[in-house]
Coordinates of C-alpha atoms and ligand atoms in Angstrom, one line a residue:
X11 CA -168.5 22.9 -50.6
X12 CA -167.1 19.9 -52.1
X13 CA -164.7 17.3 -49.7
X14 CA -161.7 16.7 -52.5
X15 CA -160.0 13.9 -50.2
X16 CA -156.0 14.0 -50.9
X17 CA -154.7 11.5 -48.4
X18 CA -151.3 11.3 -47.9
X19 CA -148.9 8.2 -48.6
X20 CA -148.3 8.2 -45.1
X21 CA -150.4 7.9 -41.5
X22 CA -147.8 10.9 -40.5
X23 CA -148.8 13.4 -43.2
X24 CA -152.3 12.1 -44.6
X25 CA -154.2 15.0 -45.2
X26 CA -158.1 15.3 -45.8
X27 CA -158.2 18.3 -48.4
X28 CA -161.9 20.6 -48.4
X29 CA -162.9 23.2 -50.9
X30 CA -165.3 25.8 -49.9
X31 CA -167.7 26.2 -53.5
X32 CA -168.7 29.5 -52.2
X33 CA -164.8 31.1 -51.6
X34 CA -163.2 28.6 -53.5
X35 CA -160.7 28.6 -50.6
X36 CA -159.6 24.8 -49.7
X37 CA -158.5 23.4 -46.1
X38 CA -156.2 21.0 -45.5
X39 CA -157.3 18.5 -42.4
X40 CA -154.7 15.9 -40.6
X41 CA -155.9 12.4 -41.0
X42 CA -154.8 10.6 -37.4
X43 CA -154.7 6.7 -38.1
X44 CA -155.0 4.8 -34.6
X45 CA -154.2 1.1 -34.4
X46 CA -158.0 -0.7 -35.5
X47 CA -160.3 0.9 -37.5
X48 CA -161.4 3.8 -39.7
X49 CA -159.2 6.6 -39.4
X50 CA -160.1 9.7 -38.4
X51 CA -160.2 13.6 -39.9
X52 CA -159.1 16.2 -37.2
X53 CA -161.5 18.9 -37.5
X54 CA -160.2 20.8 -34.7
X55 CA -158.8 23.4 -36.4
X56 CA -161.8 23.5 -39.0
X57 CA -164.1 26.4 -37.4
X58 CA -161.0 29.0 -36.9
X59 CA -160.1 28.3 -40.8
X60 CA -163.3 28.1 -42.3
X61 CA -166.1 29.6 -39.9
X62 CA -167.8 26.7 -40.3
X63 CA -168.7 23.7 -38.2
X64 CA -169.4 20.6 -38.6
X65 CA -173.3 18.9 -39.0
X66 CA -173.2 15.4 -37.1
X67 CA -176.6 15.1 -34.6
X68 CA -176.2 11.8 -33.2
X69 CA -173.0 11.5 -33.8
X70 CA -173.1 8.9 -36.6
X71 CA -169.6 9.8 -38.3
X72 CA -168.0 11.7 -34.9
X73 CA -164.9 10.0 -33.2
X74 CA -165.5 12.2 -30.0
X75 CA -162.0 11.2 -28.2
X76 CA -159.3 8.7 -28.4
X77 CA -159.6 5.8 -26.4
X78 CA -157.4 2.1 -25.2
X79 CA -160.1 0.4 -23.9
X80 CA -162.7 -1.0 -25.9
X81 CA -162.6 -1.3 -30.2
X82 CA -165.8 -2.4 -32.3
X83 CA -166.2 -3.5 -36.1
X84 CA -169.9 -3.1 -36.0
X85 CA -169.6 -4.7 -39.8
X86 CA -167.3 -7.9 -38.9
X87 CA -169.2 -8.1 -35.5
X88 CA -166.1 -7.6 -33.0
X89 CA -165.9 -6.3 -29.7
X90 CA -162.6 -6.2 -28.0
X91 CA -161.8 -4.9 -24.3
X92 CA -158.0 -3.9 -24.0
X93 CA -157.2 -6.4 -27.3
X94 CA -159.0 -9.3 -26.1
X95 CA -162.1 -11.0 -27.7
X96 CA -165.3 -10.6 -25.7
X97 CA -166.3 -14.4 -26.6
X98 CA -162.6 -15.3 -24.9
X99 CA -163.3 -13.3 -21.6
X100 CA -167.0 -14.6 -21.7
X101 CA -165.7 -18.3 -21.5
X102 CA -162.8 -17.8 -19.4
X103 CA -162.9 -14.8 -17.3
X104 CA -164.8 -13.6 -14.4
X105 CA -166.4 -10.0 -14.2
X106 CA -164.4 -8.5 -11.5
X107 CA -160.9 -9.7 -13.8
X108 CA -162.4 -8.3 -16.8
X109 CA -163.1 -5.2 -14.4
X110 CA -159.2 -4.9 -14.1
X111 CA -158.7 -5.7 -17.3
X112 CA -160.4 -2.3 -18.3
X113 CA -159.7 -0.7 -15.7
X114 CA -155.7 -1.0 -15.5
X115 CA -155.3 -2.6 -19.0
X116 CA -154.1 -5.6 -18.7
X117 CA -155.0 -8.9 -17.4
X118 CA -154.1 -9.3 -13.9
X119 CA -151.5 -11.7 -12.3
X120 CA -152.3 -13.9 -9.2
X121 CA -151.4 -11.8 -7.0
X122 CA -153.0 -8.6 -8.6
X123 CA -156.3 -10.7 -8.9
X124 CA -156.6 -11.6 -5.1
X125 CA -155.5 -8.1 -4.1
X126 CA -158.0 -6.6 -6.4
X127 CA -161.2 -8.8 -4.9
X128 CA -159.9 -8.1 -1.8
X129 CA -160.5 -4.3 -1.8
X130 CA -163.7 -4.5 -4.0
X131 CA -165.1 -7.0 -1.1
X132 CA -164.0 -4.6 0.9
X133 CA -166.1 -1.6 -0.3
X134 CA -169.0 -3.6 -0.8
X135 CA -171.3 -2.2 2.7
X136 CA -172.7 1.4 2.1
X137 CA -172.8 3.9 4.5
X138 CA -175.5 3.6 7.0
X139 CA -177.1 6.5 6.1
X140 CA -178.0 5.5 2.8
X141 CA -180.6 3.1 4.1
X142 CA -182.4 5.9 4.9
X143 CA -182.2 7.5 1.5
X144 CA -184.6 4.7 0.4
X145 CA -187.5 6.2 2.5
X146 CA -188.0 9.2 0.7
X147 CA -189.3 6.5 -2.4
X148 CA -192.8 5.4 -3.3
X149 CA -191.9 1.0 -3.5
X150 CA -193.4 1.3 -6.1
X151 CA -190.9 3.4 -7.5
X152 CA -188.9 2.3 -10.9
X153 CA -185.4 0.9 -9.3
X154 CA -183.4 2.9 -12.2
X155 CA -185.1 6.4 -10.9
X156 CA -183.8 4.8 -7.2
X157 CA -180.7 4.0 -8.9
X158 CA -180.0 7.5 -10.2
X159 CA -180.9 9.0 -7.0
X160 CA -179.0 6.7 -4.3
X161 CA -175.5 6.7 -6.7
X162 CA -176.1 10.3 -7.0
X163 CA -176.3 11.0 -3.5
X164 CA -172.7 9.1 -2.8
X165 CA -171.0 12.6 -3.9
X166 CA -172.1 13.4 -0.7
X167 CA -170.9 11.0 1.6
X168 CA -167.0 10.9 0.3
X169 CA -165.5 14.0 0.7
X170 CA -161.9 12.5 1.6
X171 CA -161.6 11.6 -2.1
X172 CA -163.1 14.6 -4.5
X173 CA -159.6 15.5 -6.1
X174 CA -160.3 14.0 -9.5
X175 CA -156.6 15.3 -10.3
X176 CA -155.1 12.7 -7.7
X177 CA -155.1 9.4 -9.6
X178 CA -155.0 7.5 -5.9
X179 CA -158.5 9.3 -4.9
X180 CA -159.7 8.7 -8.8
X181 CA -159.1 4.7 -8.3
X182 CA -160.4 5.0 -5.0
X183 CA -163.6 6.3 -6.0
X184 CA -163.4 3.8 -9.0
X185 CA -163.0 0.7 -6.6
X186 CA -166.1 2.1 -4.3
X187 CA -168.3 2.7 -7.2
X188 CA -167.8 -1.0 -9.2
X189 CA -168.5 -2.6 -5.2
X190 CA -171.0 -0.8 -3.9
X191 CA -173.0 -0.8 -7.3
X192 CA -174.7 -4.4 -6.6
X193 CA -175.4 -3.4 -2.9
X194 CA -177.3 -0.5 -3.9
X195 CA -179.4 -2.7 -6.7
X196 CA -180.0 -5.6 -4.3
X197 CA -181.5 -2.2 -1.5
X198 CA -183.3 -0.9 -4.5
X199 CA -184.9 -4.3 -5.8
X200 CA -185.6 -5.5 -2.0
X201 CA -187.4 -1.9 -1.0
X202 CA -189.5 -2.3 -3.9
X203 CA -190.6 -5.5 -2.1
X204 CA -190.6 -4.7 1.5
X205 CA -188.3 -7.1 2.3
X206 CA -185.2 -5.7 5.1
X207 CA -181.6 -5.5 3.1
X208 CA -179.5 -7.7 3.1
X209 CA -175.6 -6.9 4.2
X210 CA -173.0 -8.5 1.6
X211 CA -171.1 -11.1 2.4
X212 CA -167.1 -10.8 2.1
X213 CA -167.3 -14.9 2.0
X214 CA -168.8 -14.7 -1.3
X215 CA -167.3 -13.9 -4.8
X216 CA -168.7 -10.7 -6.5
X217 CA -171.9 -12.6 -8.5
X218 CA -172.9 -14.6 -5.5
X219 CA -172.8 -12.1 -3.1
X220 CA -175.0 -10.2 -5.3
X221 CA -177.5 -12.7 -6.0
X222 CA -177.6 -13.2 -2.1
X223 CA -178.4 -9.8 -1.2
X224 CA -181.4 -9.8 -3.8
X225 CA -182.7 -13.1 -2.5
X226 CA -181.7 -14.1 0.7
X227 CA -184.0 -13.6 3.6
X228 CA -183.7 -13.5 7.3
X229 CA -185.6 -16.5 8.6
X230 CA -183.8 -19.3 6.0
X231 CA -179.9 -19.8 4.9
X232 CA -179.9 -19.1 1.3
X233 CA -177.7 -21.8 -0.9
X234 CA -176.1 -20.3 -3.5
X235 CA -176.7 -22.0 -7.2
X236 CA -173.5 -21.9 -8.8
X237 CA -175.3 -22.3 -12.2
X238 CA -176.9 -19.3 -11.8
X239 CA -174.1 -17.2 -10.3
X240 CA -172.0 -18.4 -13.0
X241 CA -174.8 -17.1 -15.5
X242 CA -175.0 -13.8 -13.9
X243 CA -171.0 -13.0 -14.0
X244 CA -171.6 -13.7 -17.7
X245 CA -174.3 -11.2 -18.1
X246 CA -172.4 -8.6 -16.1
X247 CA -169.3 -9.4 -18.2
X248 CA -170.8 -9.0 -21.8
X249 CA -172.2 -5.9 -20.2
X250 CA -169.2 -3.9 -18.9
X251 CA -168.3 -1.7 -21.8
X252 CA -169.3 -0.7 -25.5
X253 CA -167.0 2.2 -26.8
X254 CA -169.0 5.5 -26.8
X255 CA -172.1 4.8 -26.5
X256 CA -174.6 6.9 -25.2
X257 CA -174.2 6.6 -21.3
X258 CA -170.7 6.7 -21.7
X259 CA -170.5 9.9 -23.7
X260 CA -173.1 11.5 -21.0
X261 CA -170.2 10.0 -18.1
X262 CA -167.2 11.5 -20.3
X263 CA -168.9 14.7 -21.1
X264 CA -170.0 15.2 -17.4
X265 CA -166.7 14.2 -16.3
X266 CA -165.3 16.9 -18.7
X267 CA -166.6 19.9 -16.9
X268 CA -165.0 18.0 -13.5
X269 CA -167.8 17.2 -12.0
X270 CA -167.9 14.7 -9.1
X271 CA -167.6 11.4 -10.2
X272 CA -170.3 9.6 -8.5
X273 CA -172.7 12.6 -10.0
X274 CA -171.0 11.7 -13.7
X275 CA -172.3 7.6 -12.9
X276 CA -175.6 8.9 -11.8
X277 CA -175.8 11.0 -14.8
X278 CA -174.7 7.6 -17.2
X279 CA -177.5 5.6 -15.2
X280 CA -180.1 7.7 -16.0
X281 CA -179.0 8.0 -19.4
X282 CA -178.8 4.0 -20.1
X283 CA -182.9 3.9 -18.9
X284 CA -183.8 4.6 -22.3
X285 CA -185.5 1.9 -24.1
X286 CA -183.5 2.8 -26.8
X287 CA -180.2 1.9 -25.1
X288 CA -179.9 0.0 -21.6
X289 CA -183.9 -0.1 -21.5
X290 CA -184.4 -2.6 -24.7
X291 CA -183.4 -5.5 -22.2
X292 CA -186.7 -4.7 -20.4
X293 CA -188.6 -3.6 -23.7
X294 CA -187.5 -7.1 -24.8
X295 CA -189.3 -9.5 -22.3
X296 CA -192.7 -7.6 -21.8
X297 CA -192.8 -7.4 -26.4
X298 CA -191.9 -11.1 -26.1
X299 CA -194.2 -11.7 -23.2
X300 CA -196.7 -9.5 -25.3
X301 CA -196.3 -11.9 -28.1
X302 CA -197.6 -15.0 -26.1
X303 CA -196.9 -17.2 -28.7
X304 CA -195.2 -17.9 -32.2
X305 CA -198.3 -17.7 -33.9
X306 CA -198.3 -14.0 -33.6
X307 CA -195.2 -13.5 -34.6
X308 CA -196.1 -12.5 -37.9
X309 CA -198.4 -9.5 -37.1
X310 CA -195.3 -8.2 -34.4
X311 CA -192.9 -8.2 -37.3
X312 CA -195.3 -6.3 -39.7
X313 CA -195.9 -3.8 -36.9
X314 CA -191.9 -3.3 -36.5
X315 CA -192.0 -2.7 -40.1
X316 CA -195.0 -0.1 -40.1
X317 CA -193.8 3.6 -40.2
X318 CA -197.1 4.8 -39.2
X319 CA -196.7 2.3 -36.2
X320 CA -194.2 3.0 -33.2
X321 CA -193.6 -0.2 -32.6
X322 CA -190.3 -1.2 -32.8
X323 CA -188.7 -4.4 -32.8
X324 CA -186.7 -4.4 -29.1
X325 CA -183.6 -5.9 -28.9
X326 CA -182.9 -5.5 -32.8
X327 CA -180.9 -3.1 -34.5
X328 CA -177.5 -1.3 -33.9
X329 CA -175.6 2.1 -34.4
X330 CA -172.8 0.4 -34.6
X331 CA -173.3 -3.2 -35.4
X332 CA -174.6 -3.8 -39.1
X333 CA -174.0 -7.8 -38.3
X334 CA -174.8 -9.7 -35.3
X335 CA -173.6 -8.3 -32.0
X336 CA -171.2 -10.3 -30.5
X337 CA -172.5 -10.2 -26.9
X338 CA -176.0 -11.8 -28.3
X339 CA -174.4 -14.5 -29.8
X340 CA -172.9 -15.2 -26.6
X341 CA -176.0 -14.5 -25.0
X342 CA -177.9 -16.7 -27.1
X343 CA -175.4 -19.7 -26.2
X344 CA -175.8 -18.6 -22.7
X345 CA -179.4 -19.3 -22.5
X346 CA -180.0 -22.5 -24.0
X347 CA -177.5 -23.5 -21.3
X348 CA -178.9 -21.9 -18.4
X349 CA -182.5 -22.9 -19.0
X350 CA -181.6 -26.5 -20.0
X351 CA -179.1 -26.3 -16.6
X352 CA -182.3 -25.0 -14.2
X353 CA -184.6 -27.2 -16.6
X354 CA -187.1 -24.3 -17.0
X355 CA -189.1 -24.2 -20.2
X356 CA -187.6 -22.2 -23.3
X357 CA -191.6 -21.3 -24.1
X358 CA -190.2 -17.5 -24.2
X359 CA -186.6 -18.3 -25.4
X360 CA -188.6 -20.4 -28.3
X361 CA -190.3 -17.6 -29.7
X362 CA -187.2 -15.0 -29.4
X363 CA -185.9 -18.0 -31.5
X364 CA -188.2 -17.8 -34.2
X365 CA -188.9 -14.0 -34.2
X366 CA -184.9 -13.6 -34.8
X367 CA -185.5 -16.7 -37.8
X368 CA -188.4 -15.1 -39.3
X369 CA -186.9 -11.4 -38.9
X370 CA -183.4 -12.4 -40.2
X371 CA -185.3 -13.6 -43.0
X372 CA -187.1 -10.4 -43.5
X373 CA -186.0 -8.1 -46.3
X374 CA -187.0 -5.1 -44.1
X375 CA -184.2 -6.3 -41.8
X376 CA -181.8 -7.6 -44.0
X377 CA -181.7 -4.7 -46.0
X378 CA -181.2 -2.2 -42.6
X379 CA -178.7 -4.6 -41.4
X380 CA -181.3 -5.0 -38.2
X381 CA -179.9 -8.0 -36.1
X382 CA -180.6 -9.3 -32.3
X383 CA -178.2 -6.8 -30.2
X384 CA -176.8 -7.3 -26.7
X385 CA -180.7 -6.6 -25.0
X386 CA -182.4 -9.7 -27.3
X387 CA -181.2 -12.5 -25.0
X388 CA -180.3 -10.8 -21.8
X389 CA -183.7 -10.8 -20.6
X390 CA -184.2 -14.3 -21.0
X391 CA -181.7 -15.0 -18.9
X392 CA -182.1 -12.5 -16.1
X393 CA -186.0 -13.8 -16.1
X394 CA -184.9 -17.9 -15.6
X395 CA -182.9 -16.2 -12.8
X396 CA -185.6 -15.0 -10.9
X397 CA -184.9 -11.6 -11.3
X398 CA -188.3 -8.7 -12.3
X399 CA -188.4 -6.9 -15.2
X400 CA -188.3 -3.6 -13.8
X401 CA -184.3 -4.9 -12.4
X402 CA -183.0 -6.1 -15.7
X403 CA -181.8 -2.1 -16.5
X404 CA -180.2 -1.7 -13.0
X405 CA -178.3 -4.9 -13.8
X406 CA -177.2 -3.3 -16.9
X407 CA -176.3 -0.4 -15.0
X408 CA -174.5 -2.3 -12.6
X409 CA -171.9 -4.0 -15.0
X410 CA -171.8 -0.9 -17.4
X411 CA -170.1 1.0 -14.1
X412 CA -166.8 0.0 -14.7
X413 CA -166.7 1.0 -18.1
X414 CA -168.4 4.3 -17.7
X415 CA -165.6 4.6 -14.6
X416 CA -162.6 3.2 -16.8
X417 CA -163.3 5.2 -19.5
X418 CA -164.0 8.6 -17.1
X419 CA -160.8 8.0 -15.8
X420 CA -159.3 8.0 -19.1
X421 CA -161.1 11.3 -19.9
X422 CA -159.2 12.8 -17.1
X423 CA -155.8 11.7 -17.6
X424 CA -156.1 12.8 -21.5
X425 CA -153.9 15.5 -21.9
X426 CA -155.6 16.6 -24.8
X427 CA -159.0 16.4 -22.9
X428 CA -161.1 20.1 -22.5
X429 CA -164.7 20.3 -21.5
X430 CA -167.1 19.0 -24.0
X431 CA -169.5 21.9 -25.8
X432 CA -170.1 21.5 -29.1
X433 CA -172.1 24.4 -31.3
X434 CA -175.1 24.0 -33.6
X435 CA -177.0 24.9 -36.8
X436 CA -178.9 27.5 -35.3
X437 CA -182.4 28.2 -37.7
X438 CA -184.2 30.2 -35.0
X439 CA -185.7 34.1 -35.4
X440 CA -183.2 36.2 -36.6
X441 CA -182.8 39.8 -34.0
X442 CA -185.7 41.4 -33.4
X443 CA -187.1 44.2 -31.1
X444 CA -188.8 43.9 -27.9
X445 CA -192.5 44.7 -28.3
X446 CA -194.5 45.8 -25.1
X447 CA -198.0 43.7 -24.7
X448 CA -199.8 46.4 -25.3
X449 CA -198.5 46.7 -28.9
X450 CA -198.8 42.9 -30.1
X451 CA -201.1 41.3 -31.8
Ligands
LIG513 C1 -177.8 -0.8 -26.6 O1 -174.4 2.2 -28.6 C2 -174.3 1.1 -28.0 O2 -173.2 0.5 -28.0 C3 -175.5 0.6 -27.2 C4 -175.3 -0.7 -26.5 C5 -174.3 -0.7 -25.4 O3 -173.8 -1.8 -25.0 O4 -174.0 0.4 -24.8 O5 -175.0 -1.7 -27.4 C6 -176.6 -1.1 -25.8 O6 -178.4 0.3 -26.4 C7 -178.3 -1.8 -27.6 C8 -179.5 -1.2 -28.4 C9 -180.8 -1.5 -27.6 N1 -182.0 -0.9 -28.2 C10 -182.9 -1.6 -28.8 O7 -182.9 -2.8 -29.0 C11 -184.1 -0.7 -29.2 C12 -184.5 -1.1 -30.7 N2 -183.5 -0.6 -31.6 C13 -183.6 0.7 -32.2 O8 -184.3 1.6 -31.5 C14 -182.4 1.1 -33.0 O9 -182.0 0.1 -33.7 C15 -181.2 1.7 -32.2 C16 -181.6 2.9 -31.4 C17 -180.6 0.7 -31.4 C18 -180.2 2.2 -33.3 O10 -180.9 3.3 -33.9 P1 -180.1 4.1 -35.1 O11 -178.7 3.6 -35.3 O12 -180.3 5.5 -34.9 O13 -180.8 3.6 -36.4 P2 -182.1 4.2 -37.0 O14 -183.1 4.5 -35.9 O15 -181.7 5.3 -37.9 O16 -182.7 3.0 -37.8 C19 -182.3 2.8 -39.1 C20 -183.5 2.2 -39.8 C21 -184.8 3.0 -39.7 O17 -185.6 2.7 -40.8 P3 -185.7 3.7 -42.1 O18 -185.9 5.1 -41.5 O19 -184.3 3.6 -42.7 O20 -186.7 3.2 -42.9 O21 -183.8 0.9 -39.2 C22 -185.1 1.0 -38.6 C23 -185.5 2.4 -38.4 O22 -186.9 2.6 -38.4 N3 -185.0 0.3 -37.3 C24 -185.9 -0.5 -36.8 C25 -185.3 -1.0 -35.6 N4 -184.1 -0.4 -35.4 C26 -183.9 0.4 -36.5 N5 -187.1 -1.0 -37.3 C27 -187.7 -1.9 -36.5 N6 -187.3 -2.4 -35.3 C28 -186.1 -1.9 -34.9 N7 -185.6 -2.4 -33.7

């Protein structure tokens, strides 16, 4: 079969022309043009006038919906949410505004704003029962398998809101899932340590209240340092949302076969635990800690380069970004501040510094277009903030809830939108007969 593209003059009546080699029959495909980005070839009809499918694991050239929310040009390094500039809402924003912002589509008013803090502080307490949910836990436990399995047991404390079809009961759900998200990572990092929880705070804004719950203890006031809450509504805003990445095709395709939508956030949490998505941030620190110095340097890089060696470089490298993520540029900006602000030593920042000199400078990496990605700095940050390893993921999790729930709630009010289930190229036994034991070999 050979793809003989014949795109029309027009984004109305482009058209993506196949010819099948073995029938000689050809196709003709719509091209849809949205408004950034490559177009795309509407396949849809594809199986049904060719009996054949299309060949994509991984997804590397599949647009699997069409989305508003959040555009990437992983080769010019851009990352917009609703149209604006992730380095704008980084500098100027705050993470629950950017949370409207993808959420409604637009940057809120004033009024909007206040009214929209106001019911997220207002979700923020769990149900009482869930403190018990933590029992059933070893403390040793890894907060993301916590994570998965406290979020997953919200579908069944809200019954009074389960019709996904009701747009209210969707935002509803939406507004308890985005505040009750740091409660339930501040109970998971402080059963870990045996420490009691800590109730939010309705005084506070969204990033101090979270940082109180994880620190603050019963038998001294805890003082809020606005230097570091400032540096965690930064990490939760370059966090919120990435286009389809992996998590958020597990929320979408969970959400497609209308399943509850806390079970579809559970399902994106445990997804983002990967170290090859959300987990890098974690990978990162404990290579870098690994490392020890910048002497050794060297001898990680030539590992990362080893095909006979697992290793792999965390925090480098992209599916979509073949230049250098946006978010870690911020990131990397980000923590020069916030270690110079707490006057901490950059010993660690110092040799992410040089490993991302020495491996920019690296044909290996230069010819896979490997640069730092959105994990490579992160961890930095979360670590001069006091916060363990093991949380760094969860935080992820935490800010990547708004996306995963703004873009599940566009899944469900896409009129074009069906359950996911794609096929395959199925190379398995062809039919055979059943053979009794007695008879084998
Ligand atoms: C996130 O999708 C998103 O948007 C994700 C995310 C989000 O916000 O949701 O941005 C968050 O997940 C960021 C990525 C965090 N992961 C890591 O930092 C883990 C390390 N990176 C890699 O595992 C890898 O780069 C991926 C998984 C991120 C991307 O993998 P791809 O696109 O499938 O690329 P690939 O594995 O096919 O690699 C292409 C080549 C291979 O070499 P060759 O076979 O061509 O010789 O590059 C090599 C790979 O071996 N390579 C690396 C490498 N990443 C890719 N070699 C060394 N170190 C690395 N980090």
């Amino acid at each position: 079969m050979t793809a003989d593209a014949q795109r029309g003059s027009t984004p109305n009546n482009a058209t993506f022309s196949l010819t099948d080699d073995a029938t000689g029959n050809s196709t003709e495909l719509p091209v849809i043009t949205g408004s950034l980005g490559p177009s795309v070839i509407d396949v849809r009809s594809l199986y049904s006038a060719t009996g054949r499918f299309t060949y994509d694991p991984g997804f590397t050239s599949t647009g699997s919906c069409e989305s508003k929310i959040t555009y990437i040009d992983g080769d010019e390094g851009i990352l917009l949410h609703r149209g604006y500039p992730i380095s704008e809402l980084a500098e100027n924003s705050d993470f629950l505004e950017v949370s409207y912002l993808l959420l409604y589509g637009e940057l809120p008013s004033e009024k909007q704003k206040r009214e929209f803090d106001d019911t997220i502080t207002q979700h923020t307490m769990v149900h009482e029962q869930i403190n018990y949910l933590f029992r059933g836990f070893r403390r040793d436990s890894h907060p993301m398998a916590v994570m998965i399995g406290v979020v997953g047991a919200l579908a069944a404390f809200y019954h009074d809101t389960t019709d996904i079809q009701d747009p209210r009961q969707r935002m509803i759900a939406s507004h308890r899932l985005i505040a009750k998200m740091p409660t339930i990572a501040a109970m998971a990092h402080k059963y870990a340590i045996g420490q009691p929880f800590v109730y939010p705070r309705n005084d506070l804004s969204y990033s101090e209240n979270f940082l109180h719950m994880l620190f603050a203890v019963p038998c001294q006031d805890y003082e809020i340092n606005p230097i570091q809450a400032k540096a965690m509504d930064r990490i939760l805003i370059l966090h919120a949302d990435h286009e389809q990445n992996a998590s958020t095709s597990t929320v979408r395709l969970a959400g497609s076969s209308g399943a509850n939508p806390y079970a579809c956030i559970a399902a994106g949490i445990a997804t983002l635990w990967g170290p090859a998505h959300g987990g890098a941030n974690e990978a990162v620190v404990l290579m870098l800690d690994e490392i020890g110095s910048v002497e050794r340097i060297p001898e990680c890089v030539a590992r990362a380069k080893d095909k006979d060696d697992p290793f792999r470089l965390m925090g480098f490298g992209h599916r979509v970004y073949k230049n250098y993520d946006p978010r870690a540029k911020v990131l990397h900006k980000t923590c020069h501040e916030v270690l110079d602000d707490l006057g901490l030593d950059h010993e660690m920042f110092n040799i992410a510094r040089e490993l991302e000199r020495i491996a920019l400078e690296d044909e290996y990496f230069v010819e896979r277009k490997l640069y730092p990605n959105v994990d490579f700095y992160s961890g930095i940050i979360l670590k001069a903030l006091g916060i363990p390893p093991h949380l760094f993921t969860v935080i992820f999790a935490l800010a990547r809830t708004v996306g995963w729930i703004a873009q599940w709630n566009e899944m469900i009010e896409d009129p074009h939108q069906k359950i996911g289930r794609p096929r395959q190229l199925y190379t398995g036994e062809k039919q055979r007969s059943y053979v009794p034991v007695g008879q084998r070999g």
